[in-house]
Each structure stands twice: as structure tokens, then as C-alpha cells.
Coordinates of C-alpha atoms in Angstrom, one line a residue:
X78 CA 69.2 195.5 -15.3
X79 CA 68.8 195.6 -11.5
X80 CA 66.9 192.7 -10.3
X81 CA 63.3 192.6 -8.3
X82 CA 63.7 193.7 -4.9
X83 CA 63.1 190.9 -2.2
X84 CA 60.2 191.6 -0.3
X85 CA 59.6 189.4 3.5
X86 CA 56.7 187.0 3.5
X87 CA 56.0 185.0 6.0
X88 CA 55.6 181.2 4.9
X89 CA 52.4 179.1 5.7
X90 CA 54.7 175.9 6.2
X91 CA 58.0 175.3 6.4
X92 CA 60.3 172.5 6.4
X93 CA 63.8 173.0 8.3
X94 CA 66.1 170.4 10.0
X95 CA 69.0 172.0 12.4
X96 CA 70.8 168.3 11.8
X97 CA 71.4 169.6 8.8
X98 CA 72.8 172.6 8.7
X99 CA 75.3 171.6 11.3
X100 CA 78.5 170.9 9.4
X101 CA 80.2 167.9 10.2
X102 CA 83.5 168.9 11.6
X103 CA 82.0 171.5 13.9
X104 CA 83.5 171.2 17.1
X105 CA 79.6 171.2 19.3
X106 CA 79.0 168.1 16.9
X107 CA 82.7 165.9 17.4
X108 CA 81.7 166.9 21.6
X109 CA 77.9 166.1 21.7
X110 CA 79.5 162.2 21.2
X111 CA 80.6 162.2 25.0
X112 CA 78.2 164.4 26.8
X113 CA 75.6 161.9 28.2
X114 CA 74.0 163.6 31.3
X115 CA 71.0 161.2 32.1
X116 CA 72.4 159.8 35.0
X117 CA 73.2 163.1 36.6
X118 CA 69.6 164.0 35.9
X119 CA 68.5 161.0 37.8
X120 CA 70.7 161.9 40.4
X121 CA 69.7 165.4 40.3
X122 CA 66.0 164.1 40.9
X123 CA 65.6 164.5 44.6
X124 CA 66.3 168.3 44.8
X125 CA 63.2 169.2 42.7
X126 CA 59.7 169.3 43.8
X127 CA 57.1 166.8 42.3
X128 CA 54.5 169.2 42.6
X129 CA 54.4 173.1 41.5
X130 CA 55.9 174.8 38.7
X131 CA 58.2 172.6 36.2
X132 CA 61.8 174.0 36.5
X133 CA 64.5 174.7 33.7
X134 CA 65.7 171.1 32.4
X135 CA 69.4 171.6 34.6
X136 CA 70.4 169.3 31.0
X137 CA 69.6 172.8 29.2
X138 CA 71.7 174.5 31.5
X139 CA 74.1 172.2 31.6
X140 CA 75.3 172.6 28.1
X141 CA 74.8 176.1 27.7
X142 CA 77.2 176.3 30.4
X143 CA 79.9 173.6 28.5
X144 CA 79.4 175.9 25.6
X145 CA 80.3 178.9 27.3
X146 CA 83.4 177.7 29.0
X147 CA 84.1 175.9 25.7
X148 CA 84.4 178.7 23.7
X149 CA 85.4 181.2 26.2
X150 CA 82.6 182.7 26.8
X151 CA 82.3 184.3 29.9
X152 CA 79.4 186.2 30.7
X153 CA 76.0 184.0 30.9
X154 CA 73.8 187.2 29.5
X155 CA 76.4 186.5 26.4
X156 CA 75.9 183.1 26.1
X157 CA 72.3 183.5 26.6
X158 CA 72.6 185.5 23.7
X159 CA 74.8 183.0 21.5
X160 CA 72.6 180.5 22.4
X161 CA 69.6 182.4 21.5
X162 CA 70.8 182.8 17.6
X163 CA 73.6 180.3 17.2
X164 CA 72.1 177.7 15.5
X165 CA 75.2 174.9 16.3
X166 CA 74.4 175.7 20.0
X167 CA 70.6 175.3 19.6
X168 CA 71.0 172.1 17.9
X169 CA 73.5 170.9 20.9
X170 CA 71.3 172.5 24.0
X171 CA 68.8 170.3 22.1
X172 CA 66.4 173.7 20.9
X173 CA 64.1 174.1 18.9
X174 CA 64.5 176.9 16.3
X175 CA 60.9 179.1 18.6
X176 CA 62.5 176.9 22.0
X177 CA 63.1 179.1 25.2
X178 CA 66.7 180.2 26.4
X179 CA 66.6 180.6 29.9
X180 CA 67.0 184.1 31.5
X181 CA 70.7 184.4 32.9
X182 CA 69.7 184.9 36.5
X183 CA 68.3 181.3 36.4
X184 CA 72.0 180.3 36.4
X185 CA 72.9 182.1 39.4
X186 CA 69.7 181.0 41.3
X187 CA 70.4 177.3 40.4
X188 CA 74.6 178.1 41.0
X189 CA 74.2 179.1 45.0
X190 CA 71.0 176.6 45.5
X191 CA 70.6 172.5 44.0
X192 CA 73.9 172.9 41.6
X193 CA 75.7 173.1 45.1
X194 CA 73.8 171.1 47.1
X195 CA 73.8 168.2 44.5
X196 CA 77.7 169.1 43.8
X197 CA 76.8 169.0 40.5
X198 CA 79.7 170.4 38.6
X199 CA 81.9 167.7 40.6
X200 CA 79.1 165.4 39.1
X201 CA 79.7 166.5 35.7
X202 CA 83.3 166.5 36.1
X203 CA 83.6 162.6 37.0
X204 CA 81.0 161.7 34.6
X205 CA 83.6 163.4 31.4
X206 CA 86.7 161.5 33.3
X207 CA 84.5 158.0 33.2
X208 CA 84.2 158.5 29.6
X209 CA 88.2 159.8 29.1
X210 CA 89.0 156.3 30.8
X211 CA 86.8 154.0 29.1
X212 CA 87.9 155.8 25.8
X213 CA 91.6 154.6 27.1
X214 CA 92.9 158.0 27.3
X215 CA 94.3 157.4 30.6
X216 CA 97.4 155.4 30.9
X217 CA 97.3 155.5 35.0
X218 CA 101.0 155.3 35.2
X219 CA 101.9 158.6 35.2
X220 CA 100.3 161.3 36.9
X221 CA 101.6 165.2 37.2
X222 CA 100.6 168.0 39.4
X223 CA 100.5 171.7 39.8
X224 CA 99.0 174.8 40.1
X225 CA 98.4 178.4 38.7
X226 CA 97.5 181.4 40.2
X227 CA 94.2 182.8 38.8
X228 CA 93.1 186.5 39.7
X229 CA 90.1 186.7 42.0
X230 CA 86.9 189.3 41.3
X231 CA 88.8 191.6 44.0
X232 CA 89.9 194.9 43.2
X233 CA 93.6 195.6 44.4
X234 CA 93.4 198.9 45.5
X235 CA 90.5 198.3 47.8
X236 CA 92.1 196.1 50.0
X237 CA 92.5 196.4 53.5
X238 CA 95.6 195.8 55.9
X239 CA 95.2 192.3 57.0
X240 CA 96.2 192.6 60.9
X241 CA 93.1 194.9 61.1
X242 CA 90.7 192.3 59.9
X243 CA 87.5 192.8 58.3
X244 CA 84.3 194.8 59.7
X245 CA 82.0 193.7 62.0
X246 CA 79.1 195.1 59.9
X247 CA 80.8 193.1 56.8
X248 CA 78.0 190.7 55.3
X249 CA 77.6 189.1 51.7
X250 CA 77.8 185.2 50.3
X251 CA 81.9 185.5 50.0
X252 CA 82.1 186.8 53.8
X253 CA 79.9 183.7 54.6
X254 CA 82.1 181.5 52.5
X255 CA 85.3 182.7 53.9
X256 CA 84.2 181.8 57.5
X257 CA 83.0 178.7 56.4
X258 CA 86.6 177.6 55.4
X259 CA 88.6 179.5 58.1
X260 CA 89.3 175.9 59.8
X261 CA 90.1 174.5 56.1
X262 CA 93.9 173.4 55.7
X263 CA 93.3 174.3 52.0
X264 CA 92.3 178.0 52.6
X265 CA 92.3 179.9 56.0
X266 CA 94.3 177.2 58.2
X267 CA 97.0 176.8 55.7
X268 CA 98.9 179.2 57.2
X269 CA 99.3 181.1 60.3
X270 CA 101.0 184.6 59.2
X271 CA 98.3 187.1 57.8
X272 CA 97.7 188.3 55.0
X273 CA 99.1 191.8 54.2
X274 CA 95.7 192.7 52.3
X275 CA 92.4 191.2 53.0
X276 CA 89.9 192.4 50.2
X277 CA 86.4 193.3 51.9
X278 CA 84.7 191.8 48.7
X279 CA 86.3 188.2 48.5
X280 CA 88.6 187.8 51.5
X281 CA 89.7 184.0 51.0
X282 CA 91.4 185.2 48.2
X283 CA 94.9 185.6 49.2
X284 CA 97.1 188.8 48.8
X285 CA 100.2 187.8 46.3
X286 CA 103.2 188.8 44.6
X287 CA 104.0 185.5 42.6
X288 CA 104.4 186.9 39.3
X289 CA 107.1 189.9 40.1
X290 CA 104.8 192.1 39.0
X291 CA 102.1 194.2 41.0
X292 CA 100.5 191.8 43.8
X293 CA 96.8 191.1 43.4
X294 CA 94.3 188.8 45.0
X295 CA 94.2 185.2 43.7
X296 CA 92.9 181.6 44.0
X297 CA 95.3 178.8 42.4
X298 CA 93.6 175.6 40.5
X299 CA 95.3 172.5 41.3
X300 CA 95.7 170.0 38.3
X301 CA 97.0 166.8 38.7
X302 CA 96.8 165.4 34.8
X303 CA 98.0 161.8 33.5
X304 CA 100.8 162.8 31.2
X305 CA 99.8 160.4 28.5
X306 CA 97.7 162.3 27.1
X307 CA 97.3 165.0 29.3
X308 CA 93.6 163.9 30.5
X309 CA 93.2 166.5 34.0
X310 CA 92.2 163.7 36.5
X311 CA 91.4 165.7 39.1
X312 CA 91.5 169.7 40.1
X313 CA 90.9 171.5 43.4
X314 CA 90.3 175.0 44.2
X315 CA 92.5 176.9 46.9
X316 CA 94.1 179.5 48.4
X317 CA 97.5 180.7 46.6
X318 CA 99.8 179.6 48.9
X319 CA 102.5 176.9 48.4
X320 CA 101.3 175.0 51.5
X321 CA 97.3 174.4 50.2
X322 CA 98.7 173.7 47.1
X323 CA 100.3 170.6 48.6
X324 CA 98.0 169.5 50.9
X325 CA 95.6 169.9 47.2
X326 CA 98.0 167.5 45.6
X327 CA 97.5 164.5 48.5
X328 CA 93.8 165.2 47.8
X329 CA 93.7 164.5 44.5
X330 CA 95.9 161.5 44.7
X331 CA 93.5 159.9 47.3
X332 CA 90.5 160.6 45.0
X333 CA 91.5 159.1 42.3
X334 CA 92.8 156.2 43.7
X335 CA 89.2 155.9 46.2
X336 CA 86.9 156.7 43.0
X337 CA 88.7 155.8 39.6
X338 CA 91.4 152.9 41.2
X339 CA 94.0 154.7 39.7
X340 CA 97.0 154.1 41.4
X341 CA 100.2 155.7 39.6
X342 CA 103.6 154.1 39.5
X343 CA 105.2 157.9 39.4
X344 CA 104.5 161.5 40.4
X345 CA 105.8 164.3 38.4
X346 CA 106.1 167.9 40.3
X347 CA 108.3 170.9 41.0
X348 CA 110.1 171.8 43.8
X349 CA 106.7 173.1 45.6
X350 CA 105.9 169.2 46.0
X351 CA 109.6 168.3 47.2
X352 CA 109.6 168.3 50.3
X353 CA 110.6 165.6 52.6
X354 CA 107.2 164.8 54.2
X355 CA 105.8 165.1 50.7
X356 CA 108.3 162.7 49.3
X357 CA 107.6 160.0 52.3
X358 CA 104.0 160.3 51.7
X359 CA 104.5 159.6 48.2
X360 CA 106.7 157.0 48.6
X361 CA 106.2 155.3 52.1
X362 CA 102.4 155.4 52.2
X363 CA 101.4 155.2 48.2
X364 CA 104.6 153.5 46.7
X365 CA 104.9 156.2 44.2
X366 CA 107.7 156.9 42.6
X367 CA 109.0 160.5 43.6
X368 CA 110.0 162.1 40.2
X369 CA 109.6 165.6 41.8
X370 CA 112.5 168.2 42.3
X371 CA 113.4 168.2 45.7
X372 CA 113.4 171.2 47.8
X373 CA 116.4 171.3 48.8
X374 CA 118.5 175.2 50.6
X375 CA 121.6 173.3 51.5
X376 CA 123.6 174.9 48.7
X377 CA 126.2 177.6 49.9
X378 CA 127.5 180.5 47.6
X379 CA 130.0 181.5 50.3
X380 CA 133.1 179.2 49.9
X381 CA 131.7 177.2 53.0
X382 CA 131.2 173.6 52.3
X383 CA 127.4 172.6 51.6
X384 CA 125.6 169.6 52.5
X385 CA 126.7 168.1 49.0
X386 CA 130.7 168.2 50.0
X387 CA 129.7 165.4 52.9
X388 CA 129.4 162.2 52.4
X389 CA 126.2 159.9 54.7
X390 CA 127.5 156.5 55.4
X391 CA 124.1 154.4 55.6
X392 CA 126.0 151.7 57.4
X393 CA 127.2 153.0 60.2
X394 CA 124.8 155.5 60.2
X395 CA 127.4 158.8 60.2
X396 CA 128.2 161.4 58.1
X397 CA 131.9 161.8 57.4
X398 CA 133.4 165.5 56.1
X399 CA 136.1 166.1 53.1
X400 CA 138.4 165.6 55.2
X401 CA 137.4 162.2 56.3
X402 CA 136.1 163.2 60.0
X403 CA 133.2 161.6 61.4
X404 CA 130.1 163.2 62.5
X405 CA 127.8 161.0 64.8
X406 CA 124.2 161.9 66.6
X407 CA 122.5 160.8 69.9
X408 CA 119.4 160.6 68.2
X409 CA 117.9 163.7 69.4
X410 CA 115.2 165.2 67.1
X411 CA 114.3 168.9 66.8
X412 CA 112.3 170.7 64.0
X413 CA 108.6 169.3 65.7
X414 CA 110.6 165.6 65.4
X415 CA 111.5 165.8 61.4
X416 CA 115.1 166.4 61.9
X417 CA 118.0 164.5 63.6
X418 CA 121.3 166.5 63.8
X419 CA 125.0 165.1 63.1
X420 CA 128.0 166.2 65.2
X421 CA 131.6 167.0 64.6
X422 CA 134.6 166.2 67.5
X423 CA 135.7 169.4 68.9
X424 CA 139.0 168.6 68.9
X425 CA 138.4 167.2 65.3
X426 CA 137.7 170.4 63.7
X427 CA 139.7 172.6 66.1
X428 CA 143.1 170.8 64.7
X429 CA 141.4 170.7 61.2
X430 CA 142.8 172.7 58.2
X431 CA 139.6 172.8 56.5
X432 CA 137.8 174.6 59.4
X433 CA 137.7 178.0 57.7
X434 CA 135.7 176.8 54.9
X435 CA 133.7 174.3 56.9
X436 CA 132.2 176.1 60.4
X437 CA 134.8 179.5 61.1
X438 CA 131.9 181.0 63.3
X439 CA 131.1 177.3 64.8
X440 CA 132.9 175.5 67.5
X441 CA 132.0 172.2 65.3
X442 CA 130.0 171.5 62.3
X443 CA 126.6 170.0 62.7
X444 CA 125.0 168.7 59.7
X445 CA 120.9 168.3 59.6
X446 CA 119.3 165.3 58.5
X447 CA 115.7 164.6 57.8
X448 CA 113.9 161.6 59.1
X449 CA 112.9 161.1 55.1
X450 CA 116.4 161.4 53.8
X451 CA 115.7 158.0 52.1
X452 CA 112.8 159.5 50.1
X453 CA 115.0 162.5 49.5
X454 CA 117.6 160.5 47.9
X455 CA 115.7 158.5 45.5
X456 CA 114.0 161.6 44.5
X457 CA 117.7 162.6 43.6
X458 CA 118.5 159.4 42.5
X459 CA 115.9 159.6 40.0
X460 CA 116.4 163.1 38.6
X461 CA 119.7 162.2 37.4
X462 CA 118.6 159.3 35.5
X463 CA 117.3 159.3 32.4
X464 CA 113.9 158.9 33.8
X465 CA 114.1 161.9 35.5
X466 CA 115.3 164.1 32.3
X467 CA 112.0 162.6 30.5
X468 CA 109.6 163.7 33.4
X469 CA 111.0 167.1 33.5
X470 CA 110.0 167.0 29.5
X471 CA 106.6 165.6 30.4
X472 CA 106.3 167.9 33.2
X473 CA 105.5 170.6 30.2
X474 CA 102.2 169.1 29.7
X475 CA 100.6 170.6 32.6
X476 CA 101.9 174.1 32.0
X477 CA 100.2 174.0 28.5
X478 CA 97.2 173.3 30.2
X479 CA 97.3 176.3 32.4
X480 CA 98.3 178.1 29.3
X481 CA 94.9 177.0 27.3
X482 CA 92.6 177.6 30.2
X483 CA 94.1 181.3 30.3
X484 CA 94.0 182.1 26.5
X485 CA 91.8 180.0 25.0
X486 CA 88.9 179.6 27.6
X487 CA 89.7 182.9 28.6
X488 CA 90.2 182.1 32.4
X489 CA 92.8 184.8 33.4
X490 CA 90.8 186.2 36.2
X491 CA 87.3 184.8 38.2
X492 CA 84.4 186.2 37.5
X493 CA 82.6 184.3 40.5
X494 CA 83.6 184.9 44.3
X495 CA 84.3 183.0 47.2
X496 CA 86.0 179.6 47.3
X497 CA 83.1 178.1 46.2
X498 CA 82.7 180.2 43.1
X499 CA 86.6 179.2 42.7
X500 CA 85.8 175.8 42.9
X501 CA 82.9 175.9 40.3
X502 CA 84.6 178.0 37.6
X503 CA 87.7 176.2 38.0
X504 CA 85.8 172.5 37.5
X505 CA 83.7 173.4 34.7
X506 CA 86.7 174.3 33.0
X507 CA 88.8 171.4 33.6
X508 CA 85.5 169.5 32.6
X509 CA 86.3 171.4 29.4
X510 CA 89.2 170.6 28.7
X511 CA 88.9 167.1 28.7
X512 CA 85.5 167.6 26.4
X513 CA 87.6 169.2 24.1
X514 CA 90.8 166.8 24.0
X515 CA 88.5 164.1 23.4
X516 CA 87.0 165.6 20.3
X517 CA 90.4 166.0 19.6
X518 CA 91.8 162.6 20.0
X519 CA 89.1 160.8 18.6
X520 CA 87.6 160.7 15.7
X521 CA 84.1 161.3 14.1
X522 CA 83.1 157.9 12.7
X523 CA 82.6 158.5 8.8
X524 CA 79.8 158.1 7.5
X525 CA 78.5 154.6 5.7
X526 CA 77.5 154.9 2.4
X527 CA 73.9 154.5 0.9

């Protein structure tokens, strides 16, 4: 027999907890443990008005926006919407079951005004790290770094040839922005060769080819992680070239050691990082260990000897060829002071018979030698070791990273413009990541009994 249809009514009183009906292994409950924002609402305290209006609590907005780059989710009028009628994101945005969601253009009003201003998401960032260290999830011994191209909000085929520069009529925030940085090492002054393509709609993103596939416009995040347990200690934001992603990497080492006293023993990096002045700095001014690959062109595929085939003599300061020849220098520098070069005799290689496969086209061979060999050589040094086997296995941990933030949190291409768009999607995202590796590291405390 079919049963009595269910007809609405409305209740005169009702009893419902949200505490309750959030299970207990849900992710929003094993994060709420280490989001504590009351000291960035005291700092955010100064850029609001004592009298007029009350504004959104920014601790509302906050963790609607840690939910959305939690869980992927990026449009704001969709996580309004999740918000709105997920009950596990009510009960962590600390709603009511009839409590407001903001509108979604309150987030873009708040994004290009205070958020900025106050540096917020930098704030935010920090604050998650604090709590990743106290937690002892940073080791400090360790640290590695990279970056990954990200696509910018810039459509491809709308770019424009970059020796012909932008319009004079051109005007919006990201035109503002990319003047602003024009001077900055980490965006336009990186480089001095232009552009190919300048896109009118974000032109500090940069014109690339990277992948070996079709070029596009991109921005690079720039992680430098400790590689116990892959805790990001610091990103940056900047234009995809190789050279900002360096100068990103010194940064970020400074940072952590002015803010969190975190002074690594080693660096781990690619060859992007290996370059002799990168090495020094590393080693020279920090004393860390340079466990990076270094860059290094010397290698001939032509039967000539390479660099590799001669021998330095740190003694008496010489080179010496296979054949046993000695090549000296006057100390002249060239290359802006960086390089010193070695000669060969003449007469040496003139009765030599190794001359064919040492300089045929060259009166004498000259061998360059960087004013950082030293630091170039223990980088060597330590890539054969054992050591230097383990960081390359290490080294992995980064990439994963880059590989989570693009198919989990779903962060394949900007949705913001402008470097500092870049600079706020790519922090709340790292701020992510370490939210959700601590949920995942530690924990819930069970529960005592009655």
C-alpha cells in the first residue's frame, strides 16, 4: 500500500547544531585546528573606519577564500554559492544556517583595496608557516627551489609584436601594474631583449615557448619548500624567465632567514640555479651547501677536447692539457670581470700532435675560468657523492607540489591579472597547501570517552 504523501510544514521551533552534522574526518574540520586569524584581524584593524557602515568580517572572507583554493574552486560567484548551501563550509566560515554570504564583488573590492594595502595574503601566508614550524614540520636543513610556468588570463592570439610596444591610449589596472614593475629585476628589468608578444590585456606576462608546445603568456611561481616534509617556506610571483626566477630564489632565501631564522645547511636546485654567481652567493655569502646542478656548456660533441679533458692545478694556479702542456694567465678578466682566461705556448701547440683535436682553427688554446670555479667544483664535488644522488631524489618533492597546485587546486592558468593578481593567487595557494599537509600529517586528537 503506497504510504501518505509528505506534505512541507513549516516548524514553530527547531533545534539544529551544524557541530553535529559535520563528520569527523571531514577535511574543513582536521584544517579549522590551524586556522587562527585573530592576530591578522588586529592587524588588519587600522585600514577600517571606526565610524560608518560595519564592513564584511575580512575573517569571513578569509576562509571562504581557503575553501575555494582548498577545493579547487575557482570562481568566487561558485564559492559563494558552495558556501551558501554547503553546510561543512558554513560551519567553518563560522555561519549560521539564515547567516549572510557575502556578494562576490565584495572580494574584488576588498582584493585591489585594504587586502593589498595590509598585504594580507602574505599575512596569512606567514601566519600558516608559524604554525607548520611550531608543529615541527620544518626540519630547516634542507631547503629546495624552483618554479613552474602558470598560464596568464591573456589570450594568445591577441597579442601584439613586442618591438611595437603597447598603445598610448592603453589604460586598465594590469597596464598600471605593469609600469609599476618595469624597473623590477623580477619582472620588466630582468631582461633587456623584448618580448616577441606583449598581450594588450596583461603585458607583464611574458611571451613563452617552455613547454614545446604552442607559446602562451605566463607568470612562474617560485617555491622554495623544506624537503622534510615538503612544508613551501616561501613563494614569489614573477615573470617566466630563467633570470627572475633566480633572482626569486635569493629572495626567498633572505626571507626566511630575516623572518623565520631559518638558515639551511643545503640548497637543492636544477641547473637554472647553477650558475657560478649563484653558487658563490650560496656558498660564499650564506655558507650553504650547493647541491644544485651546475650549468655548465663546456661539453664538446665534435671530437675537440672539452673543458673536462684539462686538468686545473690549484697550486700553481695553471691549467695543464692531455698532453701535459701548461696553460698560464696574466690575470686579465673579461666577461664584466667574472672570467679570467688560461693560455697555451704557441710554440707548445704548434709542435703538438694533439692540436687537431684541441684548437685546429686556433693559434693556441685558451681555456675560461670563472672567478667562482671553487663554488663550481664543490657543486660537482657534491653531485657525485652520495649526497648529491639523494638530493636529486628529494629534488622530486617540489615537482609534486607544482603537480597538486595544477590538478588538484586546479591552478593551470590565472584567473587574476597583473603581477599583483599573480602574486595573490599564487600565495593563497601555497597557503593551501601547507593547510592541507598539515591536516594531513597530523592527527585529529580522538575523542575522550564519557
Amino acid at each position: 500500500m503506497m504510504g501518505h504523501r509528505q506534505v512541507e510544514q513549516a516548524a514553530l521551533f527547531y533545534e539544529f547544531s551544524l557541530e553535529k552534522h559535520i563528520p569527523a574526518d571531514h577535511l574543513l574540520r582536521s584544517i579549522d585546528r590551524f586556522v587562527d586569524l585573530e592576530e591578522i584581524k588586529r592587524d588588519l584593524a587600522p585600514f577600517y573606519s571606526n565610524i560608518g557602515r560595519p564592513s564584511i568580517d575580512p575573517e569571513l572572507m578569509i576562509r571562504m577564500l581557503l575553501i575555494g583554493y582548498c577545493f579547487g574552486i575557482r570562481s568566487e560567484r561558485r564559492l559563494c554559492d558552495e558556501v551558501h548551501l554547503n553546510l561543512a563550509d558554513r560551519w567553518f566560515c563560522r555561519l549560521s544556517l539564515d547567516g549572510a554570504v557575502p556578494d562576490h564583488s565584495t572580494f574584488s573590492k576588498n582584493r585591489h583595496g585594504r587586502f593589498r594595502q595590509s598585504d594580507l595574503f602574505r599575512r596569512v601566508f606567514e601566519c600558516v608557516l608559524r604554525r607548520c614550524i611550531e608543529e615541527r614540520l620544518v626540519g630547516g636543513e634542507g631547503f629546495a627551489v624552483d618554479a613552474s610556468l602558470i598560464k596568464a588570463d591573456a589570450n594568445r592570439q591577441k597579442g601584439i609584436e613586442g618591438d611595437k610596444g603597447l598603445s598610448p591610449a592603453a589604460a586598465g589596472r594590469a597596464i598600471d601594474e605593469y609600469l609599476a614593475v618595469l624597473d623590477d629585476a623580477a619582472f620588466g628589468a630582468a631582461t633587456e631583449v623584448p618580448p616577441k608578444f606583449v598581450s594588450p590585456s596583461d603585458p607583464a606576462a611574458r611571451w613563452t615557448g617552455a613547454h614545446g608546445g604552442q607559446a602562451f603568456f605566463a607568470y612562474s611561481t617560485n617555491y622554495l619548500i623544506d624537503v622534510e616534509n615538503a612544508i613551501i617556506i616561501d613563494v614569489e610571483a614573477t615573470t617566466a624567465i630563467r633570470q627572475a626566477e633566480v633572482l626569486a630564489a635569493k629572495r626567498m632565501i633572505e626571507r626566511s632567514l630575516e623572518r623565520f631564522d631559518l638558515y639551511p645547511s643545503r640548497l637543492l636546485g636544477d641547473s637554472g640555479y647553477g650558475s657560478a654567481e649563484m653558487l658563490a652567493w650560496l656558498l660564499y655569502e650564506h655558507g650553504i651547501e650547493p647541491h644544485v646542478t651546475v650549468f655548465d656548456k663546456s661539453a664538446r660533441t665534435d671530437g675537440i677536447f672539452s673543458r673536462d679533458d684539462f686538468t686545473y692545478d690549484h697550486t700553481g694556479d695553471v691549467y695543464r692539457c692531455p698532453d701535459g702542456k701548461v696553460l698560464t694567465t696574466t690575470g686579465t678578466l673579461v666577461n664584466d670581470g667574472a672570467t679570467m682566461l688560461y693560455l697555451a705556448s704557441k710554440r707548445d701547440c704548434d709542435r703538438c700532435a694533439l692540436k687537431l683535436r684541441c684548437c685546429p682553427t686556433q693559434a693556441s688554446r685558451r681555456m675560461p675560468h670563472s672567478i667562482y670555479e671553487g663554488a663550481r667544483d664543490m657543486a660537482r664535488q657534491i653531485a657525485r657523492s652520495w649526497e648529491g644522488r639523494t638530493s636529486r631524489r628529494l629534488r622530486k618533492k617540489i615537482e609534486m607540489l607544482f603537480a597538486h597546485l595544477k590538478r588538484i587546486l586546479k591552478l593551470d592558468r590565472l584567473r587574476l591579472r597583473g603581477p599583483n593578481g599573480a602574486r595573490d593567487e599564487f600565495t593563497l595557494a601555497a597557503t593551501a597547501q601547507n593547510i592541507r599537509k598539515m591536516a594531513k600529517l597530523i592527527p585529529m586528537p580522538t575523542p575522550r570517552l564519557a
